[in-house]
GROMACS .gro file of C-alpha atoms in nm:
model
  224
    1MET     CA    1   8.622  13.217  10.806
    2LYS     CA    2   8.275  13.148  10.674
    3ILE     CA    3   8.071  12.861  10.812
    4ILE     CA    4   7.834  12.780  10.528
    5VAL     CA    5   7.523  12.590  10.633
    6VAL     CA    6   7.308  12.407  10.380
    7ALA     CA    7   6.962  12.455  10.531
    8ARG     CA    8   6.663  12.243  10.432
    9ASN     CA    9   6.424  12.531  10.495
   10GLU     CA   10   6.400  12.864  10.675
   11GLY     CA   11   6.294  12.697  10.999
   12ALA     CA   12   6.604  12.476  11.000
   13GLY     CA   13   6.820  12.779  10.926
   14GLU     CA   14   6.667  12.983  11.208
   15LYS     CA   15   6.716  12.693  11.448
   16PHE     CA   16   7.082  12.667  11.353
   17LEU     CA   17   7.133  13.038  11.414
   18ALA     CA   18   6.953  13.014  11.750
   19ASN     CA   19   7.182  12.727  11.854
   20HIS     CA   20   7.494  12.921  11.755
   21GLU     CA   21   7.440  13.282  11.860
   22TRP     CA   22   7.814  13.326  11.923
   23LEU     CA   23   7.884  13.235  11.558
   24VAL     CA   24   7.611  13.440  11.393
   25ASN     CA   25   7.859  13.676  11.222
   26ASP     CA   26   8.046  13.382  11.068
   27ILE     CA   27   7.744  13.186  10.941
   28GLU     CA   28   7.608  13.198  10.588
   29LEU     CA   29   7.286  13.008  10.523
   30LEU     CA   30   7.221  12.847  10.185
   31PHE     CA   31   6.859  12.768  10.097
   32ASN     CA   32   6.689  12.590   9.807
   33GLN     CA   33   6.982  12.362   9.730
   34SER     CA   34   6.894  12.062   9.516
   35SER     CA   35   7.237  11.900   9.506
   36TYR     CA   36   7.544  11.901   9.728
   37PHE     CA   37   7.754  11.841   9.415
   38ASP     CA   38   7.625  12.164   9.259
   39CYS     CA   39   7.667  12.346   9.589
   40ILE     CA   40   8.036  12.255   9.612
   41ASN     CA   41   8.096  12.350   9.248
   42ALA     CA   42   7.931  12.686   9.317
   43LEU     CA   43   8.165  12.744   9.613
   44LEU     CA   44   8.463  12.661   9.393
   45SER     CA   45   8.356  12.937   9.155
   46ARG     CA   46   8.341  13.199   9.435
   47ARG     CA   47   8.686  13.353   9.417
   48GLU     CA   48   8.652  13.554   9.738
   49ASP     CA   49   8.660  13.240   9.956
   50GLU     CA   50   8.990  13.052  10.003
   51VAL     CA   51   8.887  12.823  10.289
   52VAL     CA   52   8.532  12.754  10.408
   53CYS     CA   53   8.361  12.524  10.655
   54LEU     CA   54   8.056  12.354  10.502
   55ALA     CA   55   7.801  12.217  10.750
   56HIS     CA   56   7.473  12.030  10.764
   57ASP     CA   57   7.193  12.218  10.937
   58ASP     CA   58   7.162  11.950  11.206
   59VAL     CA   59   7.510  11.976  11.355
   60VAL     CA   60   7.573  12.149  11.687
   61LEU     CA   61   7.912  12.315  11.710
   62PRO     CA   62   8.102  12.366  12.035
   63PRO     CA   63   8.189  12.702  12.193
   64LYS     CA   64   8.497  12.878  12.052
   65PHE     CA   65   8.455  12.680  11.731
   66ALA     CA   66   8.564  12.976  11.514
   67THR     CA   67   8.892  13.002  11.705
   68ARG     CA   68   8.939  12.628  11.677
   69LEU     CA   69   8.887  12.649  11.299
   70ASN     CA   70   9.147  12.921  11.252
   71LEU     CA   71   9.404  12.733  11.460
   72LEU     CA   72   9.330  12.416  11.264
   73VAL     CA   73   9.397  12.591  10.932
   74GLN     CA   74   9.730  12.718  11.067
   75GLU     CA   75   9.824  12.366  11.175
   76LEU     CA   76   9.720  12.220  10.839
   77ASP     CA   77   9.913  12.479  10.640
   78PHE     CA   78  10.225  12.399  10.842
   79GLY     CA   79  10.200  12.021  10.879
   80TRP     CA   80   9.996  11.922  10.573
   81PRO     CA   81  10.080  12.180  10.302
   82ASN     CA   82   9.893  11.982  10.035
   83TRP     CA   83   9.573  11.952  10.239
   84GLY     CA   84   9.247  11.977  10.051
   85LEU     CA   85   8.961  11.834  10.257
   86VAL     CA   86   8.911  11.771  10.629
   87GLY     CA   87   8.622  11.611  10.819
   88ASN     CA   88   8.543  11.485  11.168
   89ALA     CA   89   8.481  11.123  11.070
   90GLY     CA   90   8.583  10.898  10.787
   91VAL     CA   91   8.755  10.586  10.663
   92GLY     CA   92   9.121  10.606  10.752
   93ALA     CA   93   9.412  10.511  10.532
   94LEU     CA   94   9.527  10.271  10.807
   95LYS     CA   95   9.360  10.088  11.093
   96GLN     CA   96   9.352  10.280  11.420
   97GLY     CA   97   9.254  10.239  11.783
   98TYR     CA   98   9.178   9.961  12.028
   99LEU     CA   99   8.970   9.757  11.783
  100ALA     CA  100   9.206   9.832  11.492
  101SER     CA  101   8.934   9.975  11.273
  102GLN     CA  102   8.974  10.195  10.966
  103VAL     CA  103   8.672  10.396  11.081
  104ILE     CA  104   8.774  10.717  11.257
  105ARG     CA  105   8.513  10.908  11.457
  106TYR     CA  106   8.578  11.244  11.619
  107LEU     CA  107   8.207  11.322  11.652
  108SER     CA  108   7.899  11.219  11.845
  109ASP     CA  109   7.571  11.116  11.683
  110SER     CA  110   7.296  10.859  11.718
  111HIS     CA  111   7.546  10.584  11.633
  112GLY     CA  112   7.773  10.665  11.926
  113GLY     CA  113   8.059  10.887  12.030
  114PRO     CA  114   8.422  10.931  11.930
  115ASN     CA  115   8.626  10.612  11.897
  116SER     CA  116   8.961  10.787  11.914
  117ALA     CA  117   9.131  11.083  12.078
  118GLY     CA  118   9.422  11.089  11.839
  119PRO     CA  119   9.581  11.342  11.606
  120ILE     CA  120   9.494  11.455  11.255
  121LEU     CA  121   9.491  11.141  11.041
  122PRO     CA  122   9.494  11.074  10.664
  123ALA     CA  123   9.176  10.923  10.526
  124GLN     CA  124   9.042  10.753  10.217
  125SER     CA  125   8.713  10.938  10.251
  126ILE     CA  126   8.529  11.151  10.506
  127ASP     CA  127   8.172  11.200  10.622
  128GLY     CA  128   8.014  11.518  10.493
  129ASN     CA  129   7.830  11.640  10.804
  130LEU     CA  130   8.103  11.901  10.860
  131MET     CA  131   8.380  11.965  10.607
  132LEU     CA  132   8.670  12.208  10.587
  133LEU     CA  133   8.740  12.284  10.222
  134ASN     CA  134   9.065  12.433  10.094
  135LEU     CA  135   8.898  12.600   9.796
  136LYS     CA  136   9.215  12.782   9.691
  137ALA     CA  137   9.408  12.456   9.660
  138MET     CA  138   9.118  12.285   9.484
  139ARG     CA  139   9.095  12.565   9.229
  140SER     CA  140   9.470  12.551   9.167
  141ARG     CA  141   9.429  12.182   9.072
  142ARG     CA  142   9.120  12.258   8.861
  143LEU     CA  143   8.911  12.029   9.080
  144GLU     CA  144   8.546  11.995   8.984
  145MET     CA  145   8.271  11.778   9.127
  146PRO     CA  146   8.115  11.516   8.898
  147ASP     CA  147   7.777  11.582   8.744
  148PHE     CA  148   7.559  11.405   8.999
  149LYS     CA  149   7.253  11.529   9.184
  150GLY     CA  150   7.122  11.482   9.535
  151PHE     CA  151   7.257  11.469   9.888
  152HIS     CA  152   7.439  11.136   9.901
  153LEU     CA  153   7.789  11.031   9.790
  154TYR     CA  154   7.915  11.390   9.749
  155ASP     CA  155   8.157  11.348  10.040
  156ILE     CA  156   8.304  11.029   9.893
  157ALA     CA  157   8.324  11.186   9.548
  158LEU     CA  158   8.495  11.498   9.684
  159SER     CA  159   8.743  11.278   9.873
  160ILE     CA  160   8.823  11.088   9.553
  161GLU     CA  161   8.856  11.407   9.346
  162CYS     CA  162   9.094  11.558   9.603
  163GLN     CA  163   9.318  11.254   9.603
  164CYS     CA  164   9.317  11.236   9.224
  165ALA     CA  165   9.429  11.601   9.229
  166GLY     CA  166   9.710  11.528   9.477
  167LEU     CA  167   9.538  11.690   9.775
  168ALA     CA  168   9.530  11.528  10.118
  169VAL     CA  169   9.204  11.410  10.274
  170LEU     CA  170   9.215  11.418  10.654
  171VAL     CA  171   9.012  11.359  10.970
  172ALA     CA  172   9.074  11.608  11.251
  173PRO     CA  173   8.958  11.614  11.616
  174GLN     CA  174   8.930  11.994  11.597
  175LEU     CA  175   8.610  11.946  11.394
  176SER     CA  176   8.437  11.737  11.660
  177CYS     CA  177   8.069  11.819  11.710
  178TRP     CA  178   7.726  11.669  11.759
  179HIS     CA  179   7.547  11.553  11.445
  180GLY     CA  180   7.174  11.511  11.490
  181SER     CA  181   7.109  11.282  11.192
  182GLY     CA  182   7.112  10.906  11.202
  183GLY     CA  183   7.159  10.887  10.827
  184ASN     CA  184   6.943  10.718  10.566
  185GLN     CA  185   7.090  10.380  10.472
  186HIS     CA  186   6.815  10.309  10.217
  187GLU     CA  187   6.880  10.628  10.019
  188PHE     CA  188   7.256  10.577  10.042
  189ASP     CA  189   7.223  10.223   9.906
  190ARG     CA  190   6.993  10.340   9.628
  191SER     CA  191   7.236  10.611   9.519
  192SER     CA  192   7.549  10.398   9.554
  193GLU     CA  193   7.400  10.113   9.348
  194SER     CA  194   7.324  10.331   9.047
  195ALA     CA  195   7.494  10.257   8.715
  196SER     CA  196   7.634  10.610   8.693
  197TRP     CA  197   7.804  10.583   9.034
  198ALA     CA  198   7.946  10.242   8.943
  199ALA     CA  199   8.089  10.390   8.623
  200TYR     CA  200   8.239  10.682   8.816
  201LEU     CA  201   8.414  10.452   9.062
  202SER     CA  202   8.543  10.228   8.785
  203ASP     CA  203   8.696  10.531   8.614
  204HIS     CA  204   8.857  10.674   8.928
  205VAL     CA  205   8.941  10.388   9.166
  206GLU     CA  206   9.163  10.084   9.110
  207ASN     CA  207   9.032   9.892   9.412
  208LYS     CA  208   8.782   9.610   9.373
  209GLN     CA  209   8.585   9.745   9.668
  210ILE     CA  210   8.584  10.050   9.891
  211LEU     CA  211   8.497  10.082  10.258
  212THR     CA  212   8.255  10.360  10.348
  213LEU     CA  213   8.095  10.461  10.677
  214ASN     CA  214   7.779  10.297  10.541
  215GLY     CA  215   7.946   9.967  10.464
  216GLU     CA  216   8.164   9.806  10.200
  217LYS     CA  217   8.080   9.863   9.837
  218VAL     CA  218   8.200   9.644   9.550
  219ILE     CA  219   8.333   9.824   9.243
  220PRO     CA  220   8.237   9.656   8.916
  221LEU     CA  221   8.507   9.578   8.664
  222LYS     CA  222   8.558   9.847   8.404
  223LYS     CA  223   8.433   9.750   8.061
  224ASP     CA  224   8.663   9.814   7.765
   0.00000   0.00000   0.00000
């Protein structure tokens, strides 16, 4: 299975390869990407790939990750036959854990470590640092990413599009890793407060607000 890494530049790509010598034959580096939305749409158009793992260039994957991926796909195909998208962190469909939070974390980053050691869980949305995409299933439902640009909100949009298409969105411990980014709250807020994003949510979501890993966002009422 291909592990596709969206690299900011050649230096970041070379560093990723150096950190994952045991995966070098499975890694495909993508350079000069201007939008994660366009990147995902391009992957959907590549008929040779049925399932891919899409990664940020600042994640560090554990040993035997390729084996773990293949076993995860087998488990998903058996237990979640309508699966579409899987991540290592996200907003769960139900509250979980000691503090009864909807936030599920099977990763470590600057915000902390895992908050659960549980099973594969259904989610409302996932974080996009590391995503397993069932491209074959997405194509069969004619899924397409909305016409947005940039590197924020794509993971939430893809989660919404999967659920609108009847595909499960999940968080799985098999995708646990280290993510070296602390995020950019300012850029997330700027993107999520745009009129175009508000219109998208109003057209796709019935809720009055949604919970994200970056906080709760109010959805404006849809205008007739």
